[in-house]
Amino acid sequence: MFENRMKIRQAKIEDLKFIAKCHQKAFPNSLSSAMGSAYLMKMLEWYLIDSRAFLFYILEDNKCVGYCGGLKHDGKTQFGSASSMIQHSFHAAVKSILLRPWLFIHPEFIAKYKLILKNIRKRVTGNHKPSSSTTQVAISIEPHTGLIVIGVDPAYQGKGYGSKLLWEFEVVSKEMGFNKLMLTVKSENAQAIKSYQRNGWIILSDDGKSVTMTKEI
Ligand SMILES: CC(C)(COP(=O)(O)OP(=O)(O)OC[C@H]1O[C@@H](n2cnc3c(N)ncnc32)[C@H](O)[C@@H]1OP(=O)(O)O)[C@@H](O)C(=O)NCCC(=O)NCCS
């Protein structure tokens, strides 16, 4: 019955508004949620315009109750998702922060200070593209898909929706020709780690701040 009622959709531009709403519910204390829906929609739009990225969601009760975003890594040196996403949503981010100056002291803003500065510098120098080897992140690991974000509306958590999204992530990855999955999650996020482990992901490393997990498919 659960399977029959649930619909998984590939995200389209017109879906971003309600995916953003789901994000704000799933991540109520995050900087991105506090930055508002206009910024969030721009941030999520990155998944639709970057050829390496993908985004899908669960449509239930006429709304998005869970969503998941990923990135294909071909195993060669390439840019990670964070800078690319910031560059795409740069103007929306500036507008959002100027309208909400108290976000300058948001813990996540402070924690991402270096990344934010790096991206402001890129803008100022006009160097938006991943061209300089000094700014590239070397990913010298085998090809894989990276799970960047997964979120389920709290009203729907603990009912298997997260597992369904993880299963879909696997199916999509396999269809795209990948047989290795990777993710990084905060060490304190026990609920998410439990869900990943229940779905066959194993811990590769844990530095006390973040846990890197993987699954071979
Ligand atoms: C991490 C997260 C996505 C997991 O979503 P979820 O839907 O709660 O996770 P699961 O699908 O694994 O839930 C499984 C639970 O539902 C139960 N369940 C009920 N029906 C089920 C079904 N048909 N299939 C699987 N599990 C089912 C399981 O028994 C399990 O319960 P338990 O935790 O008591 O053992 C969710 O907690 C979340 O959005 N967190 C906030 C955002 C976040 O931190 N994201 C991760 C970092 S990006």
PDB file of C-alpha atoms and ligand atoms in Angstrom:
ATOM      1  CA  MET A   1       0.000   0.000   0.000  1.00  0.00           C
ATOM      2  CA  PHE A   2       2.882   2.321   0.901  1.00  0.00           C
ATOM      3  CA  GLU A   3       4.512   1.695  -2.495  1.00  0.00           C
ATOM      4  CA  ASN A   4       1.266   2.225  -4.399  1.00  0.00           C
ATOM      5  CA  ARG A   5       0.528   5.575  -2.825  1.00  0.00           C
ATOM      6  CA  MET A   6       3.974   6.965  -3.309  1.00  0.00           C
ATOM      7  CA  LYS A   7       5.274   8.675  -6.422  1.00  0.00           C
ATOM      8  CA  ILE A   8       8.891   9.474  -7.092  1.00  0.00           C
ATOM      9  CA  ARG A   9       9.472  12.280  -9.575  1.00  0.00           C
ATOM     10  CA  GLN A  10      12.491  13.780 -11.229  1.00  0.00           C
ATOM     11  CA  ALA A  11      12.492  17.439 -10.173  1.00  0.00           C
ATOM     12  CA  LYS A  12      11.495  20.091 -12.696  1.00  0.00           C
ATOM     13  CA  ILE A  13      11.741  23.842 -12.389  1.00  0.00           C
ATOM     14  CA  GLU A  14       8.075  24.156 -11.391  1.00  0.00           C
ATOM     15  CA  ASP A  15       8.632  21.718  -8.497  1.00  0.00           C
ATOM     16  CA  LEU A  16      11.365  23.743  -6.811  1.00  0.00           C
ATOM     17  CA  LYS A  17       8.969  25.845  -4.751  1.00  0.00           C
ATOM     18  CA  PHE A  18       7.557  22.894  -2.875  1.00  0.00           C
ATOM     19  CA  ILE A  19      10.890  21.074  -2.671  1.00  0.00           C
ATOM     20  CA  ALA A  20      12.223  24.250  -1.012  1.00  0.00           C
ATOM     21  CA  LYS A  21       9.348  24.067   1.482  1.00  0.00           C
ATOM     22  CA  CYS A  22      10.234  20.453   2.260  1.00  0.00           C
ATOM     23  CA  HIS A  23      13.885  21.466   2.705  1.00  0.00           C
ATOM     24  CA  GLN A  24      12.888  24.133   5.246  1.00  0.00           C
ATOM     25  CA  LYS A  25      10.919  21.543   7.216  1.00  0.00           C
ATOM     26  CA  ALA A  26      13.650  18.886   7.055  1.00  0.00           C
ATOM     27  CA  PHE A  27      16.450  21.358   7.909  1.00  0.00           C
ATOM     28  CA  PRO A  28      14.703  23.921  10.159  1.00  0.00           C
ATOM     29  CA  ASN A  29      17.908  25.246  11.732  1.00  0.00           C
ATOM     30  CA  SER A  30      20.092  25.389   8.641  1.00  0.00           C
ATOM     31  CA  LEU A  31      21.499  28.586   7.154  1.00  0.00           C
ATOM     32  CA  SER A  32      19.960  27.769   3.771  1.00  0.00           C
ATOM     33  CA  SER A  33      16.469  27.466   5.306  1.00  0.00           C
ATOM     34  CA  ALA A  34      16.914  30.778   7.122  1.00  0.00           C
ATOM     35  CA  MET A  35      17.940  32.419   3.832  1.00  0.00           C
ATOM     36  CA  GLY A  36      14.386  32.047   2.550  1.00  0.00           C
ATOM     37  CA  SER A  37      12.541  30.350  -0.273  1.00  0.00           C
ATOM     38  CA  ALA A  38      13.803  32.619  -3.106  1.00  0.00           C
ATOM     39  CA  TYR A  39      17.394  31.683  -2.263  1.00  0.00           C
ATOM     40  CA  LEU A  40      16.525  28.020  -1.728  1.00  0.00           C
ATOM     41  CA  MET A  41      14.822  27.747  -5.102  1.00  0.00           C
ATOM     42  CA  LYS A  42      17.887  29.227  -6.792  1.00  0.00           C
ATOM     43  CA  MET A  43      20.134  26.847  -4.859  1.00  0.00           C
ATOM     44  CA  LEU A  44      17.999  23.845  -5.847  1.00  0.00           C
ATOM     45  CA  GLU A  45      17.922  25.063  -9.450  1.00  0.00           C
ATOM     46  CA  TRP A  46      21.631  24.235  -9.597  1.00  0.00           C
ATOM     47  CA  TYR A  47      20.723  20.525  -9.612  1.00  0.00           C
ATOM     48  CA  LEU A  48      18.713  21.094 -12.780  1.00  0.00           C
ATOM     49  CA  ILE A  49      21.267  23.136 -14.702  1.00  0.00           C
ATOM     50  CA  ASP A  50      24.502  21.302 -13.822  1.00  0.00           C
ATOM     51  CA  SER A  51      24.827  18.286 -16.105  1.00  0.00           C
ATOM     52  CA  ARG A  52      26.561  16.305 -13.328  1.00  0.00           C
ATOM     53  CA  ALA A  53      23.761  16.815 -10.819  1.00  0.00           C
ATOM     54  CA  PHE A  54      20.341  15.231 -10.321  1.00  0.00           C
ATOM     55  CA  LEU A  55      17.377  15.833  -8.039  1.00  0.00           C
ATOM     56  CA  PHE A  56      14.236  13.835  -7.335  1.00  0.00           C
ATOM     57  CA  TYR A  57      11.450  13.908  -4.781  1.00  0.00           C
ATOM     58  CA  ILE A  58       8.493  12.005  -3.386  1.00  0.00           C
ATOM     59  CA  LEU A  59       5.078  13.396  -4.208  1.00  0.00           C
ATOM     60  CA  GLU A  60       2.566  12.436  -1.545  1.00  0.00           C
ATOM     61  CA  ASP A  61      -0.630  14.137  -0.379  1.00  0.00           C
ATOM     62  CA  ASN A  62      -0.097  16.675  -3.189  1.00  0.00           C
ATOM     63  CA  LYS A  63       3.194  17.937  -1.811  1.00  0.00           C
ATOM     64  CA  CYS A  64       6.871  17.099  -1.625  1.00  0.00           C
ATOM     65  CA  VAL A  65       7.406  14.959   1.486  1.00  0.00           C
ATOM     66  CA  GLY A  66      11.030  14.058   0.791  1.00  0.00           C
ATOM     67  CA  TYR A  67      13.747  14.796  -1.724  1.00  0.00           C
ATOM     68  CA  CYS A  68      17.283  13.813  -2.614  1.00  0.00           C
ATOM     69  CA  GLY A  69      20.053  15.403  -4.648  1.00  0.00           C
ATOM     70  CA  GLY A  70      23.223  13.854  -6.028  1.00  0.00           C
ATOM     71  CA  LEU A  71      26.276  14.478  -8.161  1.00  0.00           C
ATOM     72  CA  LYS A  72      28.093  12.262 -10.638  1.00  0.00           C
ATOM     73  CA  HIS A  73      31.872  12.055 -10.179  1.00  0.00           C
ATOM     74  CA  ASP A  74      33.781  10.622 -13.098  1.00  0.00           C
ATOM     75  CA  GLY A  75      36.842   9.912 -10.934  1.00  0.00           C
ATOM     76  CA  LYS A  76      38.989  12.583 -12.576  1.00  0.00           C
ATOM     77  CA  THR A  77      39.932  15.810 -10.851  1.00  0.00           C
ATOM     78  CA  GLN A  78      36.901  18.006 -10.805  1.00  0.00           C
ATOM     79  CA  PHE A  79      35.029  20.592  -8.811  1.00  0.00           C
ATOM     80  CA  GLY A  80      32.963  19.546  -5.849  1.00  0.00           C
ATOM     81  CA  SER A  81      29.386  20.689  -5.491  1.00  0.00           C
ATOM     82  CA  ALA A  82      29.675  23.402  -2.817  1.00  0.00           C
ATOM     83  CA  SER A  83      31.480  26.105  -4.794  1.00  0.00           C
ATOM     84  CA  SER A  84      29.575  25.376  -7.968  1.00  0.00           C
ATOM     85  CA  MET A  85      26.271  25.715  -6.098  1.00  0.00           C
ATOM     86  CA  ILE A  86      27.355  28.944  -4.391  1.00  0.00           C
ATOM     87  CA  GLN A  87      28.417  30.455  -7.709  1.00  0.00           C
ATOM     88  CA  HIS A  88      25.074  29.565  -9.277  1.00  0.00           C
ATOM     89  CA  SER A  89      23.042  31.095  -6.440  1.00  0.00           C
ATOM     90  CA  PHE A  90      25.457  33.949  -5.675  1.00  0.00           C
ATOM     91  CA  HIS A  91      23.135  36.903  -6.402  1.00  0.00           C
ATOM     92  CA  ALA A  92      20.212  35.306  -4.581  1.00  0.00           C
ATOM     93  CA  ALA A  93      22.515  34.621  -1.613  1.00  0.00           C
ATOM     94  CA  VAL A  94      23.775  38.222  -1.457  1.00  0.00           C
ATOM     95  CA  LYS A  95      20.213  39.565  -1.666  1.00  0.00           C
ATOM     96  CA  SER A  96      19.018  37.166   1.024  1.00  0.00           C
ATOM     97  CA  ILE A  97      21.864  38.005   3.427  1.00  0.00           C
ATOM     98  CA  LEU A  98      21.481  41.765   2.906  1.00  0.00           C
ATOM     99  CA  LEU A  99      17.800  41.450   3.778  1.00  0.00           C
ATOM    100  CA  ARG A 100      18.673  39.346   6.833  1.00  0.00           C
ATOM    101  CA  PRO A 101      21.965  40.777   8.179  1.00  0.00           C
ATOM    102  CA  TRP A 102      21.642  38.775  11.400  1.00  0.00           C
ATOM    103  CA  LEU A 103      22.585  35.712   9.325  1.00  0.00           C
ATOM    104  CA  PHE A 104      26.181  36.979   9.342  1.00  0.00           C
ATOM    105  CA  ILE A 105      26.420  35.493  12.822  1.00  0.00           C
ATOM    106  CA  HIS A 106      24.557  32.262  11.990  1.00  0.00           C
ATOM    107  CA  PRO A 107      26.827  29.371  13.158  1.00  0.00           C
ATOM    108  CA  GLU A 108      26.848  27.826   9.674  1.00  0.00           C
ATOM    109  CA  PHE A 109      27.769  31.151   8.080  1.00  0.00           C
ATOM    110  CA  ILE A 110      30.703  31.426  10.465  1.00  0.00           C
ATOM    111  CA  ALA A 111      31.701  27.792   9.842  1.00  0.00           C
ATOM    112  CA  LYS A 112      31.582  28.306   6.052  1.00  0.00           C
ATOM    113  CA  TYR A 113      33.383  31.637   6.228  1.00  0.00           C
ATOM    114  CA  LYS A 114      36.430  30.443   4.231  1.00  0.00           C
ATOM    115  CA  LEU A 115      34.308  28.848   1.502  1.00  0.00           C
ATOM    116  CA  ILE A 116      32.154  31.991   1.273  1.00  0.00           C
ATOM    117  CA  LEU A 117      35.220  34.263   1.067  1.00  0.00           C
ATOM    118  CA  LYS A 118      36.743  32.056  -1.617  1.00  0.00           C
ATOM    119  CA  ASN A 119      33.586  32.370  -3.683  1.00  0.00           C
ATOM    120  CA  ILE A 120      33.323  36.139  -3.203  1.00  0.00           C
ATOM    121  CA  ARG A 121      36.936  36.379  -4.426  1.00  0.00           C
ATOM    122  CA  LYS A 122      36.045  34.270  -7.452  1.00  0.00           C
ATOM    123  CA  ARG A 123      33.205  36.652  -8.270  1.00  0.00           C
ATOM    124  CA  VAL A 124      35.305  39.751  -7.826  1.00  0.00           C
ATOM    125  CA  THR A 125      38.099  38.400 -10.015  1.00  0.00           C
ATOM    126  CA  GLY A 126      35.598  37.090 -12.543  1.00  0.00           C
ATOM    127  CA  ASN A 127      37.013  33.606 -12.172  1.00  0.00           C
ATOM    128  CA  HIS A 128      33.742  31.650 -11.867  1.00  0.00           C
ATOM    129  CA  LYS A 129      34.832  28.680 -13.903  1.00  0.00           C
ATOM    130  CA  PRO A 130      36.796  25.650 -12.679  1.00  0.00           C
ATOM    131  CA  SER A 131      39.875  26.550 -14.700  1.00  0.00           C
ATOM    132  CA  SER A 132      42.673  27.131 -12.199  1.00  0.00           C
ATOM    133  CA  SER A 133      44.347  24.038 -10.817  1.00  0.00           C
ATOM    134  CA  THR A 134      44.985  25.878  -7.546  1.00  0.00           C
ATOM    135  CA  THR A 135      41.266  26.162  -6.862  1.00  0.00           C
ATOM    136  CA  GLN A 136      40.348  22.652  -7.924  1.00  0.00           C
ATOM    137  CA  VAL A 137      39.518  19.959  -5.444  1.00  0.00           C
ATOM    138  CA  ALA A 138      41.385  16.813  -6.348  1.00  0.00           C
ATOM    139  CA  ILE A 139      39.086  13.847  -6.140  1.00  0.00           C
ATOM    140  CA  SER A 140      41.441  10.991  -6.804  1.00  0.00           C
ATOM    141  CA  ILE A 141      38.955   8.257  -6.155  1.00  0.00           C
ATOM    142  CA  GLU A 142      37.077   5.949  -8.404  1.00  0.00           C
ATOM    143  CA  PRO A 143      33.942   7.023 -10.242  1.00  0.00           C
ATOM    144  CA  HIS A 144      30.911   7.272  -7.998  1.00  0.00           C
ATOM    145  CA  THR A 145      27.748   9.188  -7.332  1.00  0.00           C
ATOM    146  CA  GLY A 146      27.784  11.468  -4.308  1.00  0.00           C
ATOM    147  CA  LEU A 147      24.653  11.893  -2.248  1.00  0.00           C
ATOM    148  CA  ILE A 148      24.665  15.610  -1.494  1.00  0.00           C
ATOM    149  CA  VAL A 149      21.371  16.063   0.279  1.00  0.00           C
ATOM    150  CA  ILE A 150      18.423  14.019   1.497  1.00  0.00           C
ATOM    151  CA  GLY A 151      15.536  15.346   3.519  1.00  0.00           C
ATOM    152  CA  VAL A 152      12.157  14.084   4.634  1.00  0.00           C
ATOM    153  CA  ASP A 153       9.411  16.290   6.045  1.00  0.00           C
ATOM    154  CA  PRO A 154       9.459  15.539   9.839  1.00  0.00           C
ATOM    155  CA  ALA A 155       5.745  14.662   9.716  1.00  0.00           C
ATOM    156  CA  TYR A 156       6.693  11.801   7.371  1.00  0.00           C
ATOM    157  CA  GLN A 157       9.956  10.665   8.992  1.00  0.00           C
ATOM    158  CA  GLY A 158      10.328   7.169  10.457  1.00  0.00           C
ATOM    159  CA  LYS A 159       7.909   5.687   7.908  1.00  0.00           C
ATOM    160  CA  GLY A 160      10.378   4.482   5.306  1.00  0.00           C
ATOM    161  CA  TYR A 161      10.408   7.530   3.022  1.00  0.00           C
ATOM    162  CA  GLY A 162      14.126   8.083   3.596  1.00  0.00           C
ATOM    163  CA  SER A 163      14.797   4.448   2.667  1.00  0.00           C
ATOM    164  CA  LYS A 164      12.719   4.834  -0.463  1.00  0.00           C
ATOM    165  CA  LEU A 165      14.777   7.876  -1.481  1.00  0.00           C
ATOM    166  CA  LEU A 166      18.022   5.996  -0.796  1.00  0.00           C
ATOM    167  CA  TRP A 167      16.777   3.095  -2.896  1.00  0.00           C
ATOM    168  CA  GLU A 168      15.923   5.471  -5.739  1.00  0.00           C
ATOM    169  CA  PHE A 169      19.375   7.058  -5.430  1.00  0.00           C
ATOM    170  CA  GLU A 170      20.834   3.608  -5.959  1.00  0.00           C
ATOM    171  CA  VAL A 171      18.597   2.824  -8.933  1.00  0.00           C
ATOM    172  CA  VAL A 172      19.377   6.152 -10.633  1.00  0.00           C
ATOM    173  CA  SER A 173      23.120   5.723  -9.972  1.00  0.00           C
ATOM    174  CA  LYS A 174      23.087   2.242 -11.486  1.00  0.00           C
ATOM    175  CA  GLU A 175      21.146   3.465 -14.519  1.00  0.00           C
ATOM    176  CA  MET A 176      23.825   6.118 -15.038  1.00  0.00           C
ATOM    177  CA  GLY A 177      26.512   3.429 -14.970  1.00  0.00           C
ATOM    178  CA  PHE A 178      27.907   3.890 -11.462  1.00  0.00           C
ATOM    179  CA  ASN A 179      28.405   1.088  -8.941  1.00  0.00           C
ATOM    180  CA  LYS A 180      29.767   3.064  -6.015  1.00  0.00           C
ATOM    181  CA  LEU A 181      27.926   5.569  -3.821  1.00  0.00           C
ATOM    182  CA  MET A 182      29.472   8.046  -1.383  1.00  0.00           C
ATOM    183  CA  LEU A 183      28.203  10.574   1.133  1.00  0.00           C
ATOM    184  CA  THR A 184      29.374  12.709   4.008  1.00  0.00           C
ATOM    185  CA  VAL A 185      27.196  13.415   7.005  1.00  0.00           C
ATOM    186  CA  LYS A 186      27.753  15.230  10.292  1.00  0.00           C
ATOM    187  CA  SER A 187      28.865  12.786  13.009  1.00  0.00           C
ATOM    188  CA  GLU A 188      26.132  14.108  15.313  1.00  0.00           C
ATOM    189  CA  ASN A 189      23.372  13.201  12.807  1.00  0.00           C
ATOM    190  CA  ALA A 190      22.639   9.788  14.349  1.00  0.00           C
ATOM    191  CA  GLN A 191      19.198   9.513  12.755  1.00  0.00           C
ATOM    192  CA  ALA A 192      20.594   9.897   9.234  1.00  0.00           C
ATOM    193  CA  ILE A 193      23.559   7.568   9.891  1.00  0.00           C
ATOM    194  CA  LYS A 194      21.172   4.914  11.203  1.00  0.00           C
ATOM    195  CA  SER A 195      19.022   5.241   8.119  1.00  0.00           C
ATOM    196  CA  TYR A 196      22.038   4.947   5.787  1.00  0.00           C
ATOM    197  CA  GLN A 197      23.313   1.877   7.680  1.00  0.00           C
ATOM    198  CA  ARG A 198      19.896   0.263   7.592  1.00  0.00           C
ATOM    199  CA  ASN A 199      20.070   0.674   3.842  1.00  0.00           C
ATOM    200  CA  GLY A 200      23.446  -1.033   3.479  1.00  0.00           C
ATOM    201  CA  TRP A 201      25.823   1.937   3.597  1.00  0.00           C
ATOM    202  CA  ILE A 202      29.037   1.408   5.571  1.00  0.00           C
ATOM    203  CA  ILE A 203      31.240   3.884   7.412  1.00  0.00           C
ATOM    204  CA  LEU A 204      34.583   4.588   5.717  1.00  0.00           C
ATOM    205  CA  SER A 205      35.857   7.212   8.129  1.00  0.00           C
ATOM    206  CA  ASP A 206      34.768   9.341  11.063  1.00  0.00           C
ATOM    207  CA  ASP A 207      36.874  12.289  12.218  1.00  0.00           C
ATOM    208  CA  GLY A 208      34.457  13.234  14.984  1.00  0.00           C
ATOM    209  CA  LYS A 209      32.992  16.051  12.891  1.00  0.00           C
ATOM    210  CA  SER A 210      31.846  14.211   9.804  1.00  0.00           C
ATOM    211  CA  VAL A 211      31.358  10.640   8.737  1.00  0.00           C
ATOM    212  CA  THR A 212      32.102   9.426   5.227  1.00  0.00           C
ATOM    213  CA  MET A 213      29.987   6.501   4.104  1.00  0.00           C
ATOM    214  CA  THR A 214      29.861   4.339   1.016  1.00  0.00           C
ATOM    215  CA  LYS A 215      27.917   1.570  -0.631  1.00  0.00           C
ATOM    216  CA  GLU A 216      28.867  -0.713  -3.503  1.00  0.00           C
ATOM    217  CA  ILE A 217      25.946  -1.579  -5.740  1.00  0.00           C
TER     218      ILE A 217
HETATM  219  C1  LIG B   1      17.746  11.188   7.391  1.00  0.00           C
HETATM  220  C2  LIG B   1      16.290  11.109   6.967  1.00  0.00           C
HETATM  221  C3  LIG B   1      16.202  11.514   5.485  1.00  0.00           C
HETATM  222  C4  LIG B   1      15.776   9.696   7.140  1.00  0.00           C
HETATM  223  O1  LIG B   1      14.419   9.649   6.719  1.00  0.00           O
HETATM  224  P1  LIG B   1      13.366   8.605   7.357  1.00  0.00           P
HETATM  225  O2  LIG B   1      12.226   8.555   6.439  1.00  0.00           O
HETATM  226  O3  LIG B   1      13.098   8.975   8.762  1.00  0.00           O
HETATM  227  O4  LIG B   1      14.281   7.315   7.333  1.00  0.00           O
HETATM  228  P2  LIG B   1      13.968   5.798   7.087  1.00  0.00           P
HETATM  229  O5  LIG B   1      13.264   5.555   5.813  1.00  0.00           O
HETATM  230  O6  LIG B   1      15.270   5.110   7.243  1.00  0.00           O
HETATM  231  O7  LIG B   1      13.009   5.468   8.290  1.00  0.00           O
HETATM  232  C5  LIG B   1      12.938   4.189   8.633  1.00  0.00           C
HETATM  233  C6  LIG B   1      12.055   4.041   9.840  1.00  0.00           C
HETATM  234  O8  LIG B   1      10.728   3.931   9.339  1.00  0.00           O
HETATM  235  C7  LIG B   1      10.239   2.616   9.635  1.00  0.00           C
HETATM  236  N1  LIG B   1       9.437   2.171   8.470  1.00  0.00           N
HETATM  237  C8  LIG B   1       8.109   2.152   8.452  1.00  0.00           C
HETATM  238  N2  LIG B   1       7.679   1.707   7.270  1.00  0.00           N
HETATM  239  C9  LIG B   1       8.760   1.429   6.498  1.00  0.00           C
HETATM  240  C10 LIG B   1       8.956   0.956   5.166  1.00  0.00           C
HETATM  241  N3  LIG B   1       7.956   0.644   4.375  1.00  0.00           N
HETATM  242  N4  LIG B   1      10.240   0.843   4.698  1.00  0.00           N
HETATM  243  C11 LIG B   1      11.297   1.142   5.486  1.00  0.00           C
HETATM  244  N5  LIG B   1      11.155   1.609   6.767  1.00  0.00           N
HETATM  245  C12 LIG B   1       9.889   1.738   7.272  1.00  0.00           C
HETATM  246  C13 LIG B   1      11.479   1.781   9.942  1.00  0.00           C
HETATM  247  O9  LIG B   1      11.184   0.723  10.823  1.00  0.00           O
HETATM  248  C14 LIG B   1      12.376   2.787  10.605  1.00  0.00           C
HETATM  249  O10 LIG B   1      12.024   3.002  11.948  1.00  0.00           O
HETATM  250  P3  LIG B   1      13.136   3.093  13.125  1.00  0.00           P
HETATM  251  O11 LIG B   1      13.972   4.352  12.835  1.00  0.00           O
HETATM  252  O12 LIG B   1      12.350   3.201  14.382  1.00  0.00           O
HETATM  253  O13 LIG B   1      13.968   1.853  13.022  1.00  0.00           O
HETATM  254  C15 LIG B   1      15.412  12.046   7.836  1.00  0.00           C
HETATM  255  O14 LIG B   1      15.627  11.721   9.177  1.00  0.00           O
HETATM  256  C16 LIG B   1      15.654  13.538   7.632  1.00  0.00           C
HETATM  257  O15 LIG B   1      15.126  14.152   6.710  1.00  0.00           O
HETATM  258  N6  LIG B   1      16.446  14.157   8.526  1.00  0.00           N
HETATM  259  C17 LIG B   1      16.682  15.613   8.485  1.00  0.00           C
HETATM  260  C18 LIG B   1      17.536  15.997   7.306  1.00  0.00           C
HETATM  261  C19 LIG B   1      18.901  15.336   7.388  1.00  0.00           C
HETATM  262  O16 LIG B   1      19.549  15.348   8.435  1.00  0.00           O
HETATM  263  N7  LIG B   1      19.360  14.765   6.257  1.00  0.00           N
HETATM  264  C20 LIG B   1      20.635  14.069   6.198  1.00  0.00           C
HETATM  265  C21 LIG B   1      21.791  14.930   5.923  1.00  0.00           C
HETATM  266  S1  LIG B   1      21.786  15.555   4.264  1.00  0.00           S
END
